[in-house]
XYZ file of C-alpha atoms in Angstrom:
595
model
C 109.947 120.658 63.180
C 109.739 118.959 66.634
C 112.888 119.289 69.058
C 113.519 116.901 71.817
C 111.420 118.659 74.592
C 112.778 120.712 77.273
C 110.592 120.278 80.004
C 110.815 116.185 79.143
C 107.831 113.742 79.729
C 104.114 114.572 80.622
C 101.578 111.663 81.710
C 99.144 114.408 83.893
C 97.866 116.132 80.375
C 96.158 114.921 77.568
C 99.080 114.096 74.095
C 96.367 116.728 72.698
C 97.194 119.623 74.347
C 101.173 119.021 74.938
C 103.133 121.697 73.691
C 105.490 119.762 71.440
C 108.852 121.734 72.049
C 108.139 121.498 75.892
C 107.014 118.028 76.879
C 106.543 114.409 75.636
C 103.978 111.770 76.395
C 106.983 109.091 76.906
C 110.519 109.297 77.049
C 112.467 105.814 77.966
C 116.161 105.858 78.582
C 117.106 108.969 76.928
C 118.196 112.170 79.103
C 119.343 115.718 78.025
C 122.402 116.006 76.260
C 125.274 117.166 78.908
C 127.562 118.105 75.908
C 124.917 119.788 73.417
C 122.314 120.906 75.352
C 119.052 120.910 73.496
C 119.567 117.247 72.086
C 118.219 113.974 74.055
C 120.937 111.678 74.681
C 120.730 107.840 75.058
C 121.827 107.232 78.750
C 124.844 105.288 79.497
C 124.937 101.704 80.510
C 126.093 99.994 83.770
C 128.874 97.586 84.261
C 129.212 94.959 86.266
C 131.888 95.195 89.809
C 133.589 92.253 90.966
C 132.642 88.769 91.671
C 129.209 87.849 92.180
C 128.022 87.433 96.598
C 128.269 83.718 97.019
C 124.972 81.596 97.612
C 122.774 84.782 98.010
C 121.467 87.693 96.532
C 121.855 91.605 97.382
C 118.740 92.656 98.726
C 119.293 96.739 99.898
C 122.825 98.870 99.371
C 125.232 99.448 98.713
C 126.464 101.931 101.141
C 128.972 104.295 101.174
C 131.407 104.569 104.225
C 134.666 106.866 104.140
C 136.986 105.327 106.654
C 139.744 106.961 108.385
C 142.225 107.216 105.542
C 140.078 108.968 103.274
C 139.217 105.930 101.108
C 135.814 104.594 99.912
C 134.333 101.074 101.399
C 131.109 100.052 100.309
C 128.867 97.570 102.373
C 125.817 95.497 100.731
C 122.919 93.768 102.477
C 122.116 90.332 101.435
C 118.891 88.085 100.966
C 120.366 85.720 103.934
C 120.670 88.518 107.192
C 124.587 89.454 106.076
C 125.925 92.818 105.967
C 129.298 92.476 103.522
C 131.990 94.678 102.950
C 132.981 94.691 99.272
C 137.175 94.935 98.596
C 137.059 96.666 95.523
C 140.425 95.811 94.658
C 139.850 92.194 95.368
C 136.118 92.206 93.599
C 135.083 90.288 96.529
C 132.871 90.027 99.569
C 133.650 89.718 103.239
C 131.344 89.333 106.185
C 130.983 92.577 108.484
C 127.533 91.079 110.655
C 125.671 88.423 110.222
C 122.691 86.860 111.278
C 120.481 90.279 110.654
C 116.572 90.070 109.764
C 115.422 89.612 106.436
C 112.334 91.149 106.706
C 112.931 94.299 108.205
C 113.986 97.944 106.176
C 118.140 98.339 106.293
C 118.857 101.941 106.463
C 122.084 103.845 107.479
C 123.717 107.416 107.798
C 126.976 108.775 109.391
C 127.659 109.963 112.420
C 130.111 110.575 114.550
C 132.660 109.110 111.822
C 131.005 106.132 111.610
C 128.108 104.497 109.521
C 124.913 103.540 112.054
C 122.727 100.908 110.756
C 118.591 100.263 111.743
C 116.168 97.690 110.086
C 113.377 98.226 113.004
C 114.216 94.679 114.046
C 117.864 93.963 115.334
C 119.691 96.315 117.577
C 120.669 99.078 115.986
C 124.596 98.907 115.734
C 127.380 101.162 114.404
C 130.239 100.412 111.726
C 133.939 102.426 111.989
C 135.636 100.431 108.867
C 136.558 97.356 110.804
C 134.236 96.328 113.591
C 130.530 96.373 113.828
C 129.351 97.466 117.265
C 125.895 97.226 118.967
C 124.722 100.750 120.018
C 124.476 100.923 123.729
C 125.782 102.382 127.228
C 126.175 102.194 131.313
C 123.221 103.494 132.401
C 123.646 104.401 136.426
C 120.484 103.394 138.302
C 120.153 106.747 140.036
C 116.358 105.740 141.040
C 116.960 102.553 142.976
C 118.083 102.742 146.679
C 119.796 101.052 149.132
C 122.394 98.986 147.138
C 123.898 96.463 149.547
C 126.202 93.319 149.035
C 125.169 89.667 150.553
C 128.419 87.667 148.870
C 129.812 87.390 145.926
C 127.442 87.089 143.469
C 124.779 89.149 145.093
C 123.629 91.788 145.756
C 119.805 93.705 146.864
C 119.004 97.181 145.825
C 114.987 98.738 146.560
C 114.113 99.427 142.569
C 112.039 102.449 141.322
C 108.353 100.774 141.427
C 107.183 99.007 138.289
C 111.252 99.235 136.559
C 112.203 96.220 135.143
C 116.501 96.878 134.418
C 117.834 93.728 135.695
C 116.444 90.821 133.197
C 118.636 87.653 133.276
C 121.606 88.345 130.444
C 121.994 91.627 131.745
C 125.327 93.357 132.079
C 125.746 94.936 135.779
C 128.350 97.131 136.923
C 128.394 97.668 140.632
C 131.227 99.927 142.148
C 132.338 98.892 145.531
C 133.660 101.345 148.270
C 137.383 100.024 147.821
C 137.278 96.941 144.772
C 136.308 100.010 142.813
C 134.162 98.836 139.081
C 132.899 95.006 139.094
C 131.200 93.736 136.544
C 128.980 91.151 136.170
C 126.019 88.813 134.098
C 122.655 88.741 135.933
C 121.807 84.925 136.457
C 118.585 85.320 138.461
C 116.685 87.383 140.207
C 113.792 87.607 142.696
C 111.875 89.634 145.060
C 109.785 92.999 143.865
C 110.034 95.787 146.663
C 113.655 94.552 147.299
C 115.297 93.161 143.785
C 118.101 90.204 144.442
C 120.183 90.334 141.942
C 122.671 87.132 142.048
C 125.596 87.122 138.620
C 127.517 84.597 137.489
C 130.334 83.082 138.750
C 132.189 85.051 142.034
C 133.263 88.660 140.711
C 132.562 90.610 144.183
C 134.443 91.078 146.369
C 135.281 89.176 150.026
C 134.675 90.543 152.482
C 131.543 92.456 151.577
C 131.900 95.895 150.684
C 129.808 98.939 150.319
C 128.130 100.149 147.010
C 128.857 103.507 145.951
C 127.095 102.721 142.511
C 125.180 100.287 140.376
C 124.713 100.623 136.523
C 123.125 98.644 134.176
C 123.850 97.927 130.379
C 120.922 99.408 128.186
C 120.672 99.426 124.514
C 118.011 101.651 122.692
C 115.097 100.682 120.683
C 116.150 98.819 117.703
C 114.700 101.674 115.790
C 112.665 101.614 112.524
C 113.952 104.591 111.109
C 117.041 107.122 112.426
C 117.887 110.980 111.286
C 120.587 112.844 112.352
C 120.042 116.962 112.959
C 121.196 119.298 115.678
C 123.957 117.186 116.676
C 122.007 114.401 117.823
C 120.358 111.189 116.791
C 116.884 110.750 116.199
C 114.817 107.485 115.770
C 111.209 106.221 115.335
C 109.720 103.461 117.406
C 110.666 99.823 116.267
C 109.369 97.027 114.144
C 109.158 95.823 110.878
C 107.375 98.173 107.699
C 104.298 96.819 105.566
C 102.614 97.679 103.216
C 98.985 98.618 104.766
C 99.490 96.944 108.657
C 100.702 99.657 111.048
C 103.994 98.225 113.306
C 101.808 99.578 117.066
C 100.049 102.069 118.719
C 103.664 103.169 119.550
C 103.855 104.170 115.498
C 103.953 107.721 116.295
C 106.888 107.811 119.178
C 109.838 109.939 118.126
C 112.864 109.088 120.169
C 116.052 111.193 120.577
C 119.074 111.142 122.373
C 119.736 112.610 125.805
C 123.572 113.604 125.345
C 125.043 115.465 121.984
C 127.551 114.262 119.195
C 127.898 110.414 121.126
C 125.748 107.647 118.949
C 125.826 105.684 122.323
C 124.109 108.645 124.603
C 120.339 107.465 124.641
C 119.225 107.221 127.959
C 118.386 110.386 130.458
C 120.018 109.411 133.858
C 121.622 112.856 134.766
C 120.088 115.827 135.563
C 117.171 117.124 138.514
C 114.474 114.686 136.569
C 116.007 111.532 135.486
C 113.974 109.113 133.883
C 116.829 106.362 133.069
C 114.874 105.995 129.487
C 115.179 106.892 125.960
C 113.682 110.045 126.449
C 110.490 111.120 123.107
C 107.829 112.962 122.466
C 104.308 111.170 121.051
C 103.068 112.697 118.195
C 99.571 110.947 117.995
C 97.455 114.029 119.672
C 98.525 115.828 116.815
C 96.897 114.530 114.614
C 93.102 113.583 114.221
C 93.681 109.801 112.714
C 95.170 106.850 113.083
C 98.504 107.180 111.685
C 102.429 105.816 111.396
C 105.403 107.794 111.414
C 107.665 106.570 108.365
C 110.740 108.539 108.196
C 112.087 112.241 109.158
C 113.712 114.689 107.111
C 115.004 118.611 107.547
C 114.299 121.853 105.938
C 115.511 125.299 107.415
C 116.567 124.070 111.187
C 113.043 122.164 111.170
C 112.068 118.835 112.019
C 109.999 117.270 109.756
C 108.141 114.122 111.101
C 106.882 111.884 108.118
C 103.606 109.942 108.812
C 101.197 108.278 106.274
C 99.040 110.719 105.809
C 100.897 113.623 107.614
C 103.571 115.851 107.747
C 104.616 116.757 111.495
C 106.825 119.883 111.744
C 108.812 121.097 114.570
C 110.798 124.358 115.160
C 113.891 124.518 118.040
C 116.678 121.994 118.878
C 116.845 121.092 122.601
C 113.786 118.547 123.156
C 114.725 118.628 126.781
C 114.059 122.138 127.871
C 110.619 123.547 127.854
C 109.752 125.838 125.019
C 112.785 125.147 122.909
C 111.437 122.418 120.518
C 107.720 122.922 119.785
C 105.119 122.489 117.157
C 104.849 124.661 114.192
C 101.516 122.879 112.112
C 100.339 119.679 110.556
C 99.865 119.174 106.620
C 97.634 116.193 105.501
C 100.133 115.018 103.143
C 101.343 111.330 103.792
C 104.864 110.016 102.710
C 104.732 106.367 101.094
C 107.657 104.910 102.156
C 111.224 106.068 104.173
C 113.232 105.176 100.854
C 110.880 107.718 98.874
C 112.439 110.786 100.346
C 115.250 112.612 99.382
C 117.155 115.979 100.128
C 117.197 118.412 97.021
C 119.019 122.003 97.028
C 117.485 123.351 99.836
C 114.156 120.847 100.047
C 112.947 118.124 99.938
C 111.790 115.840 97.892
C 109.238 112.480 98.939
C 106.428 110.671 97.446
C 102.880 110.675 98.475
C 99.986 108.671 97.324
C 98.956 111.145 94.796
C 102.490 112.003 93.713
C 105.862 113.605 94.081
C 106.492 116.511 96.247
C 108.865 118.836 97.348
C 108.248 119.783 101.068
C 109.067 123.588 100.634
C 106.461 124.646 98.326
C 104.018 121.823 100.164
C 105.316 123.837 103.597
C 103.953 127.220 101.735
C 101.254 126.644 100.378
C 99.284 124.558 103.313
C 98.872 121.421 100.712
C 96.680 123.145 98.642
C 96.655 119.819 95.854
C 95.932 122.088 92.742
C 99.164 124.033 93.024
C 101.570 122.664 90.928
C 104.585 121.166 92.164
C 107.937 119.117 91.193
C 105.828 115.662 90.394
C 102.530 117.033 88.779
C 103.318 116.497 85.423
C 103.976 112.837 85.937
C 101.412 112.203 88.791
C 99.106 109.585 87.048
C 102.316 107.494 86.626
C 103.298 107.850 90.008
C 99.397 106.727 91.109
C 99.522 103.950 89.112
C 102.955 102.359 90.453
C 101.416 103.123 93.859
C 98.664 100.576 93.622
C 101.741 98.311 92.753
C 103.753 99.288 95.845
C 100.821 98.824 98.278
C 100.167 95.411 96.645
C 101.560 93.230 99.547
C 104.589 93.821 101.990
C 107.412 92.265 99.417
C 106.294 94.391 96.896
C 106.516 97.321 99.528
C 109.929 96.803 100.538
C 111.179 97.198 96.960
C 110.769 101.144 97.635
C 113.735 103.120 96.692
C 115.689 106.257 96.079
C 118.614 107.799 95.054
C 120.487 111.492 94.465
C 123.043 112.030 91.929
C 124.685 115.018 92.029
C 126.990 114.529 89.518
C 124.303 114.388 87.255
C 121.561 115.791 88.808
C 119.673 112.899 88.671
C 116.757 111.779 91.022
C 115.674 108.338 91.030
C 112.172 107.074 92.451
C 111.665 103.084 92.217
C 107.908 101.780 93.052
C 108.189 99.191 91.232
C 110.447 96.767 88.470
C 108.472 98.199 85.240
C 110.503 101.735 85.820
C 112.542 103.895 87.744
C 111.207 107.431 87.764
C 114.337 110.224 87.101
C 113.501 113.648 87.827
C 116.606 115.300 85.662
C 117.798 118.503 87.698
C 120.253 120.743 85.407
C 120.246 124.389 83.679
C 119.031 123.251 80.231
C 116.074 120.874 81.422
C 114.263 119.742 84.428
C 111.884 117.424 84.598
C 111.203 113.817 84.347
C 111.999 110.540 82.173
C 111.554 106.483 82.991
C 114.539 104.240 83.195
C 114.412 100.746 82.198
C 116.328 97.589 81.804
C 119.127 97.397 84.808
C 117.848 100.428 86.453
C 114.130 98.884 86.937
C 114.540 95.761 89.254
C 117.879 96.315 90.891
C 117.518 96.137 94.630
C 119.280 99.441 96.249
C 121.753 102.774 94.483
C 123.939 104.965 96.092
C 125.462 107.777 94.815
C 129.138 108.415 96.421
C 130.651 111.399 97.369
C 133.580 110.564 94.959
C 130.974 110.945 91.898
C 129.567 107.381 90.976
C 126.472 106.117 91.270
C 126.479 102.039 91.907
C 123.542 99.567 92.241
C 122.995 96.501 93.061
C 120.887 93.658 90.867
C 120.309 89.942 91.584
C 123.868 89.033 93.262
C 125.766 91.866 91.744
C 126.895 95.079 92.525
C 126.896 97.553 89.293
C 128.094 100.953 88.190
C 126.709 103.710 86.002
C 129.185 103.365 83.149
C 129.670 107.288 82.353
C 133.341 106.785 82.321
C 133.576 107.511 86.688
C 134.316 104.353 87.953
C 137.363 102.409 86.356
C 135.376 98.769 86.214
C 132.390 99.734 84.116
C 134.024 102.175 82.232
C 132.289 104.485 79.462
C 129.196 102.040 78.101
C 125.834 102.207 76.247
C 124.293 98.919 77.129
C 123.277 97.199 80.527
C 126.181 94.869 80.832
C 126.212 93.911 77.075
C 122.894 93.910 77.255
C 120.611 96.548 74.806
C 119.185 99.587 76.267
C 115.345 100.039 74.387
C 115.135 103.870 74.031
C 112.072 106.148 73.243
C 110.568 109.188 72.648
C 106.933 109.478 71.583
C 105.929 113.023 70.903
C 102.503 114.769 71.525
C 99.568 115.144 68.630
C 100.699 117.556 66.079
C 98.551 119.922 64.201
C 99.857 121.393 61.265
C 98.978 124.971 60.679
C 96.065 126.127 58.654
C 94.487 122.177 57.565
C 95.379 119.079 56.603
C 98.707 118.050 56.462
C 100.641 116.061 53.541
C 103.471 114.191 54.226
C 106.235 112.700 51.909
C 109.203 111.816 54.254
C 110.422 112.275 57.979
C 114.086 114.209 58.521
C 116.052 112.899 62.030
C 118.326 115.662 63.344
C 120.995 114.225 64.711
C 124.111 115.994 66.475
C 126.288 113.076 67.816
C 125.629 109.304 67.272
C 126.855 106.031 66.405
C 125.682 103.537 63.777
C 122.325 101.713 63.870
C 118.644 101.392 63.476
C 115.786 103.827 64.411
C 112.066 102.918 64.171
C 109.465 105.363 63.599
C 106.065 104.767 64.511
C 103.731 107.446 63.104
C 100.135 107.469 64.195
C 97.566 109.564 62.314
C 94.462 111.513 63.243
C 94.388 110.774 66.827
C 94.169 106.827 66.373
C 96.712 105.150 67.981
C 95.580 101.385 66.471
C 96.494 103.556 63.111
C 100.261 102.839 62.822
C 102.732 102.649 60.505
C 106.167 101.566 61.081
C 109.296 102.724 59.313
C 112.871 102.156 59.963
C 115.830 103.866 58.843
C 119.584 102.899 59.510
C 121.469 105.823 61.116
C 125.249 105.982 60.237
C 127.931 106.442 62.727
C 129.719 110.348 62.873
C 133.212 110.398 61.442
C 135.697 112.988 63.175
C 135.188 116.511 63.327
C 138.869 116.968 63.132
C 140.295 114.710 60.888
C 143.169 112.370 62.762
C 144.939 111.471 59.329
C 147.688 113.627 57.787
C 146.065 113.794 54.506
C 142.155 113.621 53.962
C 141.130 111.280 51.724
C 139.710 113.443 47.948
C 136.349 111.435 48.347
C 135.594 112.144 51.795
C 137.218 115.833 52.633
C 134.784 116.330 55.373
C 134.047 113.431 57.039
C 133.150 114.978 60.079
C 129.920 116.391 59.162
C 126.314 114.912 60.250
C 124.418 113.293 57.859
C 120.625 113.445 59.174
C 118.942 110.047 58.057
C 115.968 110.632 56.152
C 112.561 107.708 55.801
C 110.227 108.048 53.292
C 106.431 107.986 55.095
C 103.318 109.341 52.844
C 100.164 110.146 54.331
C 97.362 113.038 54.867
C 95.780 113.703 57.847
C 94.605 116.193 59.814
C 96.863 115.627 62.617
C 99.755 112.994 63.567
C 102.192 112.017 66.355
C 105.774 110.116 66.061
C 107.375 107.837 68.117
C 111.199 107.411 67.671
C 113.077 104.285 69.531
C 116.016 102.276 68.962
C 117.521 99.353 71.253
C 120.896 98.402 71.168
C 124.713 97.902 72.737
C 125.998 100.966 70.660
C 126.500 105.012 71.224
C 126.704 107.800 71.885
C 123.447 108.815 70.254
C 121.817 111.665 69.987
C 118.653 113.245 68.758
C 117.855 116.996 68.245
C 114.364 116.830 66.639
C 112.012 115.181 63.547
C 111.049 117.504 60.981
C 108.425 116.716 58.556
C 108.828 117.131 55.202
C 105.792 118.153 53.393
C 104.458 117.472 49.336
């Protein structure tokens, strides 16, 4: 007898040499039974939410903001630069900022009771429920000198040699002896060891005035990438993510903020050493190759600086003060792609070229490859899709992640054949392949009010396990069938040959329909034979009628299907599936029955 394994699927050892009970070669769209542990059940569906964004598609989201009453919004990124806010009441769309890039790598987080948006492209910009606002401050010119007023529109100052602050567009605030704050657009400027600076229109004052200060309006790098830790915001140097082309020689800049718990705090004007910039710290001497900073992640108060081929990590949290945030080692293990890294209970969990990996036991053991860790037994899967991701940039920027408490499910997309699940609970862990919905939709979130949504084409979706109130409790991809599998390892039958007259499915909970059986035979897979056997749905365990009917006085118990199947052979291997709307289903095991 064969029971649905424990340890799920296995693509890193040979079908040969699979313990049976433990792993499987393949296992599509089927997860561990939450209710019956033991059993693999079919996973639910998804359900569609609302009305369908207008002329567009969804191409990144949806994210999760908690606004000020406690309630959920959710906010999707579209194919044509829009950031939307979905009424999920309503079931419709409305526009929170528009005209965004469409080619750069949407990310957010929360901070500071607010959601703060990057794509490495546009100004970075922060969300509080109802208005969308640019991230950016005064910044007081401490380093110029001599600030004096010709009229008013004008004014000179000497700038700090080779500063550029005062570009036409510019917002200027110049605080006058007694007219107190003016402020101002720069219109022009000229001169180099003393900077004119004439605004528009007439805002000074008349008669001229003395200048007590001068501050500019700066905004910070319209970062690639952002991280929050130690009360502060953290960023990596802009421009758009490809595939193989690195964004600069600047790739390896890590910028933080120079004020705490204040998303608008970037630049380092106060203090005995101003600077009046975004204050970082350049990784590239760290390393000993060319190489791109990707994303940035936590574990145990440490910074953890993701590169392409290297993990960066840093111990301390005050990057201002000397010997307070300094360099613990370097591991040559790259990270594919900022969507490819999650948190897990206490680590963390991101793809490399060669795999999955949790940053904990990659952090102990110095990225010594032949110590096994959370991806190895699907790490030839995870290769393959790689080649896929690293195709061409559009096929890049399909990278994508997801936690799922609720269920303890990971999900790692590389690519729209599969979505990778690494299933975390107390019966199983390990890994199985989604399909169907889960494999091209564009972006999933899991909220902190226990759904997990996606998006797919121009619709936003739910996992219908009964926790959100449109999809409902569902076994099929918006009315569309869900193909299930589970193809088992080689088995050997103890002491010779074996001789088979009929396969028994052990089933525990399940609703009407057909399962196929493929059987292969003495390790040829070309040597198939195909069976199918109709599987009939559970009646009540506790029957709802006053009276039971005299035929049927216990029509609550399973009935196991049973297919007849003859053969002899020295060894064989199964392969259950079935594809359709209907369930629950679930599968304990095949047992063999012999002659």
């Amino acid at each position: 007898m064969t029971l649905f394994p424990r340890r799920l699927q296995n693509t890193a050892i040979s079908p040969t040499l699979l313990p049976k009970d433990d792993y499987a070669r393949e296992i599509i769209n089927i997860i561990p039974n939450t209710n019956k542990a033991g059993s693999g059940a079919k996973r639910f569906g998804v359900g569609a939410k609302g009305s369908e964004v207008a002329g567009t598609t969804i191409k990144d989201g949806p994210f999760e903001f908690r606004k000020s009453d406690g309630t959920i919004q959710l906010l999707v990124y579209c194919a044509n630069g829009a950031l939307k806010a979905f009424d999920e009441d309503a079931g419709t769309y409305s526009d929170v900022k528009t005209g965004l890039t469409t080619t750069g790598t949407i990310g957010s987080l929360p901070f500071n009771n607010k959601l703060i948006f990057w794509n490495g492209i546009d100004r970075c910009f922060s969300w509080d429920g109802a208005t969308a606002t640019d991230l950016g401050e005064w910044v007081e010119d401490v380093l110029m000198a001599n600030p004096t007023q010709v009229d008013t529109n004008t004014i000179t100052l000497e700038p700090e040699p080779g500063r550029a602050d005062y570009a036409n567009g510019t917002q200027v605030r110049v605080t006058f002896e007694t007219a107190g704050a003016v402020t101002g657009t720069v219109a022009s400027t000229s001169g180099t060891t003393t900077l004119t600076i004439n605004v528009g229109g007439t805002p000074f004052p008349n008669p001229n005035q003395t200048i007590t200060k001068v501050e500019y309006f700066g905004y910070p790098p319209a970062f690639s990438f952002m991280f929050a830790e130690h009360d502060m915001l953290w960023g990596l140097t802009p421009g758009e993510l490809r595939a193989r082309r690195f964004r600069g020689n600047d790739g390896m800049k890590v910028y933080f903020q120079a004020a705490l718990n204040n998303e608008n705090s970037w630049f380092d004007y106060a203090g005995d050493e101003p600077t009046q910039d975004v204050p970082f710290i350049n990784l590239s001497n760290k390393i000993k190759k060319f190489d791109e900073l990707v994303a940035i992640s936590s574990l145990d108060g440490n910074l953890c600086f993701h590169g392409r081929s290297h993990l960066i990590i840093y111990t301390g949290n005050n990057p201002l003060a000397a010997g307070e945030f300094v360099w613990v080692k370097t591991m040559p293990v790259g990270t594919l792609h900022q969507k490819l890294v999650q948190p897990f209970p206490g680590d963390v969990l991101f793809v490399t070229p060669y795999g999955a990996r949790s940053l904990r036991k990659v952090f102990q053991t110095e990225a010594a490859e032949v110590v096994a860790d959370l991806g190895s037994d699907i790490d030839p899967t995870i290769q393959a899709k790689v080649a896929t991701l690293l195709a061409g940039d559009d096929e890049y920027k399909k990278a994508r992640s997801f936690y799922y408490d609720r269920d303890g499910l990971y999900g790692f997309k590389l690519d729209d054949e599969g979505l990778l699940i690494y299933l975390l609970s107390e019966e199983s862990k390990g890994w199985v392949t989604f399909t169907g919905h889960f494999a091209d939709a564009s972006g999933f979130c899991g909220t902190t009010d226990g759904r997990l949504l996606l998006t797919r084409g121009a619709q936003l979706h739910a996992y219908a396990n009964g926790t959100d109130a449109d999809a409902g409790e569902a076994f099929s991809d918006d009315d569309e069938a869900i193909a299930c599998s589970w193809w088992m390892p080689w088995l050997q039958a103890a002491g010779g040959r074996w001789g088979n007259r009929m396969f028994e499915i052990l089933v525990e909970q399940t609703a009407s329909g057909i399962i196929t059986i493929e059987r292969f035979i003495n390790y040829n897979e070309r040597n198939v034979v195909t069976t199918q056997v109709e599987i009939e749905a559970m009646g009540a365990e506790w029957d709802e009628s006053m009276f039971d009917e005299p035929e049927d006085p216990w029509d609550g118990a399973v009935t196991n299907p049973v297919v007849e199947d003859k053969f002899l052979a020295d060894n064989f291997a199964c392969r259950l599936s079935h594809a359709d709307t209907e369930g629950p289903r679930s599968i304990l095991g095949i047992r063999p029955i012999g002659r």
